[in-house]
Amino acid sequence: MKIAVTGKGGVGKTTVAATLARLYAQDGRKVLAADADPDANLGLALGFAPEELEDIIPISKMKKLAKERTGADQSNVFYKINPKVDDIPDKFGRDCNGVKLLVLGTIETAWGGCICPEGVMLQRIIGNLVLKRDDVVILDMEAGLEHLGRGTTSGMDQFIVVIEPGERSVQTYQNIRRLAFQLGVRRVRVVGNKVLDAQDEAFIRSRIPPEDLLGIIHYNRQVIDADRQGRSPFDVSPDTVREIEAIKAKMDQQEEEQS
C-alpha cells in the first residue's frame, strides 16, 4: 500500500501520516514513512526524541550524494536520470517504533522545466518506494500543489487529503483531486481534521462526496500538548488514535475490495 498524505498547510497532515504509520507497524507490517515536507517534523510525530533527529540531513540537501549517483559536476552538463537509489532507504533511514523514517526534503526553488540532480534523485527515490518495495509506504507531502505539478507522486495507490472545516481546505482538495486524476491516481480520499462540533462535521459532509470521505478527527488538545512536549500524538492522545484507527480500517476494507 502506497499512500501520499497531502493538503494545505497546517491541517494536520503529519499527525495523520505518523499515526497511520504507527498503526500499520503495530499490525506487524513493514512500514516506511517518508518526509517530503521542507519543514520536516514527521520524525517527532513518529516518536523520535528531538536530539535523535539533529544530525539527519534531508536527501535533497545531499548534493555530494546526488553528484556521485548522477555523475553530475561543474564540467558535465549531462548526467544520469536513472541513478541507483534502491539502497538509500536502508542506508539513510532511521528506525523508531517499528517505522523506518526517511527524510527526503524537497527542492526549494521551482523547477520551471529544468531538472537538477537533486530533483532527479528525489523522483527516483519516490518511484523506487512506490514501484519496487513491498512495504507500506506513507509519504508526508509538502503543503500545496507543487509536488503534483512535478509528478513525483504519480505512482501512488491513493492520496489522502487532510482538510479543515473551511472552504479553502475544500478548494485545495478539489484541486488535488483534479491534478491527481491527471496523473492517473483515481483514489483520492479525504480526512476531516480539527472538527470542533456537529456544525463543523456537517459542513465537511456537505462538501465532500460520501464515497471519498474516510472519516472525521475531532479537535483534541492532547495533540497540541504532544507537539509542545516533542512527543508523538500516538503516545499522548488515545482518542485521536482511535479515530485514525477507524479511518485505517476503512482504508483496509477499500484496499481489500480493490484487490
Coordinates of C-alpha atoms in Angstrom, one line a residue, residues 28-247:
G28 CA 3.3 -6.2 12.1
R29 CA 3.6 -4.6 8.6
K30 CA 6.9 -3.3 7.3
V31 CA 6.4 0.5 7.2
L32 CA 8.5 3.2 5.6
A33 CA 7.4 6.8 6.3
A34 CA 9.0 9.4 4.0
D35 CA 9.0 13.0 5.0
A36 CA 8.8 15.1 1.8
D37 CA 7.9 18.4 3.6
P38 CA 10.6 21.1 3.7
D39 CA 9.5 21.8 7.3
A40 CA 10.4 18.2 8.3
N41 CA 8.8 17.1 11.6
L42 CA 7.5 13.7 10.8
G43 CA 10.2 12.2 13.0
L44 CA 8.9 13.9 16.1
A45 CA 5.3 12.8 15.3
L46 CA 6.6 9.2 15.0
G47 CA 8.2 9.3 18.4
F48 CA 11.8 10.2 17.8
A49 CA 13.4 12.3 20.5
P50 CA 14.4 15.8 19.2
E51 CA 18.1 15.0 19.8
E52 CA 17.8 11.9 17.7
L53 CA 16.9 14.0 14.7
E54 CA 19.5 16.7 14.9
D55 CA 22.1 15.1 12.7
I56 CA 19.6 13.9 9.9
I57 CA 20.3 15.7 6.6
P58 CA 17.4 15.5 4.1
I59 CA 18.3 13.6 0.9
S60 CA 17.5 16.7 -1.1
K61 CA 20.4 18.5 0.7
M62 CA 22.9 15.7 0.0
K63 CA 24.5 17.4 -3.0
K64 CA 27.6 15.2 -2.9
L65 CA 25.4 12.1 -3.0
A66 CA 23.4 13.4 -5.9
K67 CA 26.5 14.2 -7.8
E68 CA 28.0 10.8 -7.1
R69 CA 24.8 8.9 -8.2
T70 CA 24.0 11.0 -11.2
G71 CA 27.6 11.7 -12.4
A72 CA 26.9 15.5 -12.4
D73 CA 29.7 18.0 -11.8
Q74 CA 30.6 21.5 -12.9
S75 CA 32.2 20.3 -16.1
N76 CA 29.5 17.8 -17.0
V77 CA 26.1 19.1 -18.1
F78 CA 24.9 15.6 -18.8
Y79 CA 24.1 13.2 -16.1
K80 CA 22.1 10.0 -15.3
I81 CA 18.4 10.4 -15.0
N82 CA 18.1 6.9 -13.6
P83 CA 20.7 6.8 -10.8
K84 CA 20.9 3.9 -8.3
V85 CA 18.6 4.6 -5.3
D86 CA 17.4 1.3 -4.1
D87 CA 19.9 1.2 -1.2
I88 CA 19.0 4.7 0.1
P89 CA 16.1 3.8 2.4
D90 CA 18.1 1.2 4.2
K91 CA 21.3 3.3 4.2
F92 CA 19.8 6.6 5.4
G93 CA 16.6 5.6 7.1
R94 CA 16.2 5.6 10.9
D95 CA 14.0 3.2 12.8
C96 CA 11.6 4.1 15.6
N97 CA 8.5 2.3 17.0
G98 CA 8.6 -0.2 14.1
V99 CA 8.7 2.5 11.4
K100 CA 11.6 3.4 9.2
L101 CA 11.8 7.2 8.6
L102 CA 13.4 8.6 5.5
V103 CA 13.7 12.4 5.4
L104 CA 13.6 13.4 1.7
G105 CA 13.0 17.1 2.0
T106 CA 12.2 19.0 -1.2
I107 CA 13.7 21.2 -3.9
E108 CA 13.3 24.7 -2.6
T109 CA 13.2 26.5 -5.9
A110 CA 10.6 25.9 -8.6
W111 CA 11.9 23.7 -11.3
G112 CA 10.4 25.8 -14.2
G113 CA 11.0 23.0 -16.6
C114 CA 14.7 22.3 -15.7
I115 CA 15.8 19.1 -13.9
C116 CA 18.5 19.3 -11.3
P117 CA 20.5 16.3 -10.0
E118 CA 18.8 16.6 -6.5
G119 CA 15.4 16.6 -8.1
V120 CA 16.2 13.6 -10.2
M121 CA 17.3 11.8 -7.1
L122 CA 14.0 12.6 -5.3
Q123 CA 11.9 11.5 -8.2
R124 CA 13.8 8.2 -8.5
I125 CA 13.7 7.5 -4.7
I126 CA 9.9 8.1 -4.6
G127 CA 9.5 6.0 -7.8
N128 CA 11.5 3.2 -6.2
L129 CA 9.5 3.3 -3.0
V130 CA 6.2 3.1 -4.9
L131 CA 7.1 0.5 -7.5
K132 CA 9.7 -1.8 -6.1
R133 CA 9.2 -2.1 -2.3
D134 CA 6.6 -4.3 -0.7
D135 CA 6.4 -2.1 2.4
V136 CA 3.6 0.1 3.5
V137 CA 4.9 3.4 2.2
I138 CA 3.4 6.7 3.6
L139 CA 4.6 10.0 2.2
D140 CA 4.0 13.1 4.2
M141 CA 4.0 15.6 1.4
E142 CA 4.7 19.3 1.3
A143 CA 1.7 21.6 1.6
G144 CA 0.0 22.8 -1.6
L145 CA 0.1 21.5 -5.2
E146 CA 3.7 21.9 -6.4
H147 CA 4.6 18.2 -5.9
L148 CA 1.7 17.3 -8.1
G149 CA 2.9 19.6 -10.9
R150 CA 6.3 17.8 -10.7
G151 CA 4.6 14.4 -11.0
T152 CA 6.7 13.0 -8.1
T153 CA 3.7 11.1 -6.7
S154 CA 2.1 9.8 -9.9
G155 CA 2.5 6.1 -8.9
M156 CA 0.8 6.2 -5.5
D157 CA -2.1 3.9 -4.8
Q158 CA -4.1 6.7 -3.2
F159 CA -4.0 10.3 -1.9
I160 CA -5.3 11.2 1.4
V161 CA -6.2 14.9 1.5
V162 CA -6.4 16.2 5.0
I163 CA -8.9 19.2 5.3
E164 CA -10.2 21.5 8.0
P165 CA -13.9 22.6 8.1
G166 CA -13.4 25.5 5.8
E167 CA -13.8 26.5 2.1
R168 CA -10.1 27.0 1.4
S169 CA -9.4 23.4 2.5
V170 CA -12.2 22.1 0.3
Q171 CA -10.9 24.0 -2.6
T172 CA -7.4 22.5 -2.1
Y173 CA -9.0 19.1 -2.0
Q174 CA -10.8 19.8 -5.3
N175 CA -7.5 21.0 -7.0
I176 CA -5.6 18.0 -5.7
R177 CA -8.3 15.6 -6.9
R178 CA -8.2 17.1 -10.4
L179 CA -4.4 17.0 -10.7
A180 CA -4.2 13.5 -9.2
F181 CA -6.7 12.2 -11.8
Q182 CA -4.5 13.8 -14.5
L183 CA -1.5 11.8 -13.1
G184 CA -3.6 8.6 -13.2
V185 CA -4.3 8.4 -9.4
R186 CA -8.0 7.6 -9.1
R187 CA -8.3 7.1 -5.4
V188 CA -8.3 10.5 -3.7
R189 CA -9.8 10.3 -0.2
V190 CA -10.5 12.9 2.4
V191 CA -10.0 13.1 6.2
G192 CA -11.7 15.9 8.0
N193 CA -9.5 17.1 10.9
K194 CA -9.7 19.7 13.7
V195 CA -13.5 19.2 13.8
L196 CA -15.0 21.1 16.8
D197 CA -18.7 20.3 16.7
A198 CA -21.6 19.0 14.8
Q199 CA -21.7 22.1 12.7
D200 CA -18.1 21.6 11.5
E201 CA -18.8 17.9 10.7
A202 CA -22.0 18.8 8.8
F203 CA -20.0 21.3 6.7
I204 CA -17.4 18.7 5.7
R205 CA -20.1 16.1 4.9
S206 CA -22.0 18.6 2.8
R207 CA -18.9 19.4 0.7
I208 CA -17.2 16.0 0.3
P209 CA -18.8 13.1 -1.5
P210 CA -19.6 10.3 0.9
E211 CA -17.6 7.8 -1.0
D212 CA -14.5 10.0 -0.8
L213 CA -14.7 10.7 3.0
L214 CA -12.6 8.3 5.1
G215 CA -13.6 9.8 8.4
I216 CA -13.5 12.7 10.9
I217 CA -10.9 13.6 13.5
H218 CA -12.1 15.9 16.2
Y219 CA -10.0 18.7 17.6
N220 CA -8.1 17.4 20.6
R221 CA -6.0 19.5 23.0
Q222 CA -3.8 16.4 23.6
V223 CA -2.4 16.6 20.1
I224 CA -1.3 20.2 20.7
D225 CA 0.2 19.2 24.1
A226 CA 2.1 16.3 22.3
D227 CA 3.6 18.9 19.9
R228 CA 4.7 21.1 22.8
Q229 CA 6.3 18.2 24.5
G230 CA 8.0 17.0 21.4
R231 CA 6.2 13.7 21.7
S232 CA 4.2 11.5 19.3
P233 CA 0.4 12.1 19.3
F234 CA 0.2 8.3 19.2
D235 CA 1.6 8.1 22.7
V236 CA -0.4 11.0 24.1
S237 CA -3.9 11.2 22.5
P238 CA -5.8 7.8 22.6
D239 CA -9.0 9.4 21.3
T240 CA -7.3 10.7 18.2
V241 CA -5.6 7.3 17.7
R242 CA -9.0 5.6 17.9
E243 CA -10.4 7.9 15.3
I244 CA -7.5 7.4 12.9
E245 CA -7.7 3.6 13.6
A246 CA -11.3 3.7 12.3
I247 CA -10.0 5.6 9.2

